[in-house]
Coordinates of C-alpha atoms in Angstrom, one line a residue:
M1 CA 2.8 -7.1 9.1
G2 CA 0.4 -9.9 8.0
H3 CA -1.4 -10.6 4.8
A4 CA -3.0 -7.7 2.8
S5 CA -6.5 -7.9 1.6
E6 CA -8.3 -5.2 -0.4
V7 CA -10.5 -2.6 1.2
S8 CA -13.3 -0.8 -0.3
I9 CA -12.4 2.8 -1.3
E10 CA -15.8 4.1 -0.4
K11 CA -15.3 2.9 3.3
L12 CA -12.1 5.0 3.5
A13 CA -13.4 8.3 1.9
K14 CA -14.4 9.9 5.2
E15 CA -11.1 8.9 7.1
F16 CA -8.8 10.2 4.4
Q17 CA -10.8 13.3 3.2
P18 CA -8.8 15.6 5.7
I19 CA -5.4 14.4 4.3
L20 CA -5.9 14.2 0.6
I21 CA -5.0 17.2 -1.5
D22 CA -7.9 18.7 -3.9
D23 CA -7.0 16.6 -6.9
E24 CA -6.0 13.5 -5.1
R25 CA -7.9 10.3 -5.2
I26 CA -7.5 6.7 -3.6
E27 CA -6.8 4.2 -6.3
R28 CA -6.5 1.0 -4.1
A29 CA -6.2 0.1 -0.4
Y30 CA -5.1 -2.8 1.5
K31 CA -5.7 -3.8 5.1
L32 CA -3.1 -5.5 7.2
I33 CA -4.9 -6.5 10.4
R34 CA -5.3 -2.8 11.6
D35 CA -2.6 -1.0 9.4
M36 CA -3.1 -0.2 5.6
L37 CA -1.3 0.4 2.5
V38 CA -3.2 3.1 0.5
F39 CA -2.3 4.0 -3.1
T40 CA -3.4 7.2 -4.3
N41 CA -2.8 9.0 -7.7
K42 CA -0.1 11.2 -6.1
R43 CA 1.5 8.9 -3.3
L44 CA 1.7 5.7 -1.3
I45 CA 0.2 6.2 2.3
L46 CA 1.2 3.8 5.1
V47 CA -1.2 3.8 7.9
N48 CA 0.1 2.5 11.3
K49 CA -2.5 2.3 14.0
Q50 CA -1.0 2.2 17.3
G51 CA -1.9 1.4 20.9
L52 CA -4.6 -1.0 22.3
T53 CA -7.5 0.9 20.8
G54 CA -5.9 2.0 17.5
S55 CA -6.9 5.5 18.2
K56 CA -3.4 6.8 17.6
I57 CA -2.6 6.8 13.8
D58 CA 0.5 7.4 12.0
Y59 CA 0.1 8.3 8.2
Q60 CA 3.4 8.1 6.3
S61 CA 3.4 9.6 3.0
I62 CA 5.7 8.2 0.3
P63 CA 5.8 10.3 -2.9
Y64 CA 6.0 7.9 -6.1
G65 CA 9.2 9.9 -7.1
S66 CA 10.9 8.5 -3.9
I67 CA 10.4 4.9 -5.1
K68 CA 13.3 3.7 -7.1
M69 CA 12.3 0.0 -7.5
F70 CA 9.5 -2.4 -6.8
S71 CA 8.7 -6.1 -7.3
K72 CA 6.2 -8.6 -7.0
E73 CA 6.8 -12.4 -6.3
S74 CA 3.9 -14.6 -7.3
A75 CA 2.4 -17.2 -5.1
G76 CA 3.7 -20.8 -5.9
I77 CA 2.1 -24.3 -5.6
A78 CA 3.9 -24.9 -2.2
D79 CA 4.1 -21.1 -1.3
L80 CA 0.7 -19.7 -0.8
D81 CA 1.9 -16.0 -0.4
A82 CA 2.6 -13.5 -3.0
E83 CA 5.0 -10.7 -1.9
L84 CA 5.2 -7.0 -2.9
K85 CA 8.7 -5.4 -2.2
I86 CA 9.3 -1.5 -2.5
W87 CA 12.7 0.2 -2.5
L88 CA 13.0 3.8 -1.7
T89 CA 15.8 6.2 -3.1
G90 CA 19.0 5.7 -1.3
E91 CA 18.1 2.2 0.3
S92 CA 19.8 -1.0 -0.9
E93 CA 17.2 -3.3 0.7
P94 CA 13.4 -3.1 0.3
T95 CA 11.8 -0.5 2.7
I96 CA 8.4 -2.1 2.4
K97 CA 7.6 -5.8 2.2
Q98 CA 4.0 -7.0 2.2
D99 CA 2.5 -10.4 1.8
F100 CA -0.7 -10.9 -0.1
R101 CA -2.6 -14.2 0.1
K102 CA -2.9 -16.3 -3.1
G103 CA -6.0 -14.9 -4.8
D104 CA -5.8 -11.6 -3.5
N105 CA -5.0 -9.3 -6.4
I106 CA -1.4 -8.2 -5.8
N107 CA -1.4 -7.4 -9.6
E108 CA -3.7 -4.4 -9.0
A109 CA -1.2 -2.9 -6.5
Y110 CA 1.6 -3.6 -8.9
R111 CA -0.2 -1.8 -11.5
V112 CA -0.8 1.3 -9.6
L113 CA 2.9 1.3 -8.7
S114 CA 3.7 0.8 -12.4
K115 CA 1.2 3.5 -13.6
Y116 CA 2.7 6.2 -11.1
V117 CA 6.4 5.2 -10.7
L118 CA 7.4 4.5 -14.4

């Protein structure tokens, strides 16, 4: 999917306003070329923009209660990527694997998961 880089929450407000519930707010968001990982206070939203123009968009909601395990692997000296992995209930392999560039704050994504999953 590429490397994730953080996106301003203010830039996403209009796009996500129709799908967020009344007391839901975006905590962090990361762009992956055209796709996104959006962490709210209620769920993780995977955004998959499809087609040549990206006008067809699939929003997949994953309630935090469905996440059974998550991990982060920090970037090393030779390996410049950090990796976030998320396992969903009933899965033996991580359902979501996402690379972050060294220096991009994978720790913030990990903290949001820790806050709402634990």
